[in-house]
Coordinates of C-alpha atoms in Angstrom, one line a residue:
Chain A
G290 CA 109.4 52.2 23.8
N291 CA 110.6 55.1 21.7
S292 CA 112.5 54.8 18.5
V293 CA 114.4 57.4 16.4
T294 CA 115.3 57.0 12.7
Q295 CA 117.6 59.4 11.0
M296 CA 118.8 59.5 7.5
E297 CA 121.8 57.3 6.6
G298 CA 125.0 59.0 6.0
P299 CA 127.6 60.0 5.2
V300 CA 126.6 63.3 3.9
T301 CA 129.2 65.3 2.0
L302 CA 128.6 69.0 1.1
S303 CA 130.6 71.9 -0.2
E304 CA 131.0 75.0 2.0
E305 CA 127.9 77.3 2.0
A306 CA 125.6 74.5 0.8
F307 CA 122.2 73.9 2.3
L308 CA 121.9 71.1 4.9
T309 CA 119.0 68.8 5.8
I310 CA 119.3 65.8 8.0
N311 CA 116.0 64.0 8.3
C312 CA 114.8 62.5 11.6
T313 CA 111.5 60.8 12.5
Y314 CA 110.4 59.3 15.8
T315 CA 107.9 57.0 17.3
A316 CA 107.0 57.5 20.9
T317 CA 104.3 57.0 23.5
G318 CA 103.2 60.3 25.0
Y319 CA 104.8 63.6 24.0
P320 CA 108.6 63.4 23.9
S321 CA 111.0 66.3 23.9
L322 CA 113.3 66.2 20.9
F323 CA 117.0 67.0 20.6
W324 CA 119.8 67.2 18.2
Y325 CA 123.3 66.5 19.6
V326 CA 126.6 66.9 17.7
Q327 CA 129.7 64.9 18.2
Y328 CA 133.0 66.3 16.9
P329 CA 135.8 63.8 16.2
G330 CA 137.2 62.2 19.4
E331 CA 134.8 64.1 21.6
G332 CA 131.6 63.5 23.6
L333 CA 128.1 64.8 22.8
Q334 CA 127.1 68.4 22.8
L335 CA 123.5 69.6 22.8
L336 CA 122.9 71.5 19.6
L337 CA 119.2 72.4 20.0
K338 CA 116.0 71.1 21.4
A339 CA 112.2 71.4 21.2
T340 CA 109.8 70.4 23.9
K341 CA 106.4 70.5 22.3
A342 CA 104.6 70.4 18.9
D343 CA 105.4 73.4 16.5
D344 CA 108.4 74.5 18.7
K345 CA 111.4 75.5 16.7
G346 CA 114.8 74.9 18.2
S347 CA 117.8 76.9 16.9
N348 CA 121.4 77.4 17.6
K349 CA 124.5 78.4 15.6
G350 CA 122.5 78.7 12.4
F351 CA 121.0 75.3 12.8
E352 CA 117.2 74.9 13.3
A353 CA 114.7 72.1 13.6
T354 CA 110.9 72.2 14.0
Y355 CA 108.9 69.7 16.1
R356 CA 106.2 68.4 13.7
K357 CA 103.8 66.2 15.6
E358 CA 101.7 65.5 12.5
T359 CA 104.6 63.9 10.6
T360 CA 106.5 62.8 13.8
S361 CA 109.6 64.6 12.5
F362 CA 112.3 66.8 13.7
H363 CA 114.5 67.5 10.6
L364 CA 117.8 69.5 11.1
E365 CA 118.5 72.3 8.7
K366 CA 121.2 74.9 8.1
G367 CA 121.2 77.4 5.3
S368 CA 125.0 77.6 4.7
V369 CA 127.3 75.0 6.2
Q370 CA 130.9 75.6 7.1
V371 CA 133.9 73.3 7.2
S372 CA 133.8 73.5 11.0
D373 CA 130.3 71.9 11.0
S374 CA 131.9 68.6 10.0
A375 CA 130.8 66.2 12.7
V376 CA 128.3 63.4 13.5
Y377 CA 124.8 64.6 14.3
F378 CA 122.4 62.6 16.5
C379 CA 118.7 63.0 16.8
A380 CA 117.2 61.9 20.1
A381 CA 113.9 61.8 22.0
N382 CA 113.0 61.4 25.6
S383 CA 109.7 60.6 27.1
G384 CA 109.1 64.1 28.5
G385 CA 108.3 64.9 32.1
S386 CA 110.8 63.5 34.5
N387 CA 112.0 60.7 32.2
Y388 CA 115.7 61.3 31.5
K389 CA 116.3 58.3 29.2
L390 CA 117.2 59.4 25.7
T391 CA 116.7 57.2 22.7
F392 CA 119.2 58.1 19.9
G393 CA 119.2 57.6 16.2
K394 CA 122.3 56.0 14.7
G395 CA 123.9 59.3 13.8
T396 CA 124.7 61.0 10.5
L397 CA 128.3 61.9 9.5
L398 CA 128.5 65.2 7.8
T399 CA 131.6 66.3 6.0
V400 CA 131.9 69.8 4.6
N401 CA 134.6 70.4 2.0
P402 CA 136.1 73.9 1.4
Chain B
D195 CA 131.2 76.3 35.9
A196 CA 132.6 72.8 35.3
G197 CA 130.5 70.6 33.1
V198 CA 130.2 66.8 33.4
T199 CA 133.6 65.3 34.0
Q200 CA 134.6 61.7 33.5
S201 CA 137.7 59.6 34.2
P202 CA 139.7 58.0 33.0
T203 CA 139.7 59.3 29.4
H204 CA 141.1 56.1 27.9
L205 CA 141.8 52.7 29.2
I206 CA 142.6 49.2 28.0
K207 CA 141.5 46.0 29.8
T208 CA 141.8 42.3 29.2
R209 CA 138.8 40.0 28.7
G210 CA 137.4 38.8 32.1
Q211 CA 138.7 41.8 34.0
Q212 CA 136.6 44.4 35.8
V213 CA 136.5 48.1 35.2
T214 CA 135.3 51.2 37.1
L215 CA 134.5 54.4 35.4
R216 CA 133.8 57.7 37.2
C217 CA 131.6 60.7 36.7
S218 CA 131.1 64.0 38.3
P219 CA 127.9 65.8 37.3
K220 CA 127.5 69.4 36.2
S221 CA 127.2 71.7 39.2
G222 CA 123.6 71.8 40.4
H223 CA 122.7 68.5 38.8
D224 CA 121.8 65.5 40.9
T225 CA 120.6 63.0 38.3
V226 CA 123.2 60.9 36.5
S227 CA 122.8 58.5 33.5
W228 CA 125.2 56.3 31.8
Y229 CA 125.3 55.4 28.1
Q230 CA 127.3 53.0 25.9
Q231 CA 128.3 54.2 22.4
A232 CA 129.7 51.5 20.2
L233 CA 131.8 52.6 17.2
G234 CA 129.6 54.0 14.5
Q235 CA 126.4 53.7 16.6
G236 CA 124.2 56.0 18.6
P237 CA 124.5 55.9 22.4
Q238 CA 122.5 53.3 24.2
F239 CA 121.0 54.0 27.7
I240 CA 122.5 51.8 30.5
F241 CA 120.9 53.2 33.6
Q242 CA 120.0 56.3 35.6
Y243 CA 120.7 57.2 39.2
Y244 CA 118.9 59.7 41.4
E245 CA 119.0 60.0 45.2
E246 CA 121.7 57.3 45.2
E247 CA 119.3 54.7 43.7
E248 CA 119.0 53.1 40.3
R249 CA 115.8 54.5 38.9
Q250 CA 115.7 53.2 35.3
R251 CA 117.7 50.5 33.5
G252 CA 118.2 49.8 29.8
N253 CA 118.7 46.4 28.2
F254 CA 122.1 45.6 29.7
P255 CA 123.1 42.5 31.7
D256 CA 123.8 42.5 35.4
R257 CA 127.5 42.7 34.7
F258 CA 126.9 46.4 34.4
S259 CA 126.3 48.0 37.8
G260 CA 126.6 51.4 39.2
H261 CA 126.6 53.6 42.2
Q262 CA 125.8 57.1 43.1
F263 CA 127.4 58.9 46.1
P264 CA 125.9 61.5 48.4
N265 CA 127.8 64.3 46.4
Y266 CA 125.9 63.1 43.3
S267 CA 129.0 61.7 41.6
S268 CA 128.7 58.2 40.1
E269 CA 130.6 55.1 39.1
L270 CA 129.9 52.6 36.4
N271 CA 131.3 49.1 37.0
V272 CA 131.5 46.4 34.4
N273 CA 132.5 42.8 35.5
A274 CA 133.8 39.9 33.4
L275 CA 134.6 42.1 30.4
L276 CA 133.9 40.9 26.9
L277 CA 135.4 42.1 23.7
G278 CA 132.0 43.5 22.8
D279 CA 132.1 45.9 25.8
S280 CA 134.7 48.0 23.9
A281 CA 133.0 51.4 23.5
L282 CA 132.8 55.0 24.5
Y283 CA 131.0 55.2 27.9
L284 CA 129.2 58.5 28.3
C285 CA 128.0 60.0 31.6
A286 CA 125.1 62.5 31.5
S287 CA 123.6 64.7 34.1
S288 CA 120.5 66.7 34.5
P289 CA 118.8 68.9 37.2
L290 CA 116.2 67.8 39.7
P291 CA 112.9 66.7 38.2
G292 CA 110.7 69.7 37.8
A293 CA 113.6 72.2 37.9
T294 CA 114.3 74.6 35.1
G295 CA 116.0 72.7 32.3
S296 CA 115.3 69.3 33.9
N297 CA 114.4 67.8 30.5
T298 CA 117.8 68.6 29.1
I299 CA 120.7 66.2 29.6
Y300 CA 124.3 67.3 29.4
F301 CA 127.0 64.8 28.5
G302 CA 130.6 64.4 29.5
E303 CA 133.4 63.7 26.9
G304 CA 133.3 60.0 27.8
S305 CA 135.7 57.2 28.7
W306 CA 137.1 55.1 25.9
L307 CA 137.3 51.5 26.9
T308 CA 139.1 48.9 24.8
V309 CA 138.9 45.3 25.8
V310 CA 141.6 43.0 24.3

């Protein structure tokens, strides 16, 4: 089955700093890749996705590129804000009609003013 | 357009009891999945329903069961509750296989279950 590994947290940054959260995956076939964000006390919100190799997903200043050669999907943002403080989850499905997502353990990001 | 809605938001049960959680999918979605998220962990897939049948199942015991109704809404039932069942239970929905956006899953805000 699939597995997703993302960098251990917590990550603490100052406002306007550069963010990278690493994510690698193992999968059979060609998964679609996702980043979800979870704000305190809330459910999961889709942040961005990529469905095939070399695709770049982007949203709200965040971006991630599907790298098949390194089986990675690292999340980046050039200038973080206090409001970006949340837990970020990397996830993979098995593509096609398979709706089962495999998640990483999550990375807690705290951005200080 | 309402998103995925779940009820109840929070509940407390005693060991050995049974619980039923409810989910209404996003409009236009007919596939529903359930996930368990323990504190500090990523969500774990429980099962998926489509056309009122369980289509896929994760590594969860038979104490976890579900149902999907003709209007696509779904229930998750957990019998003989254990302390370790305390978690956030997330419902997710997605469109028909092959439809636009069918590989994207949308989550509700979850039901927090505490077993004491």
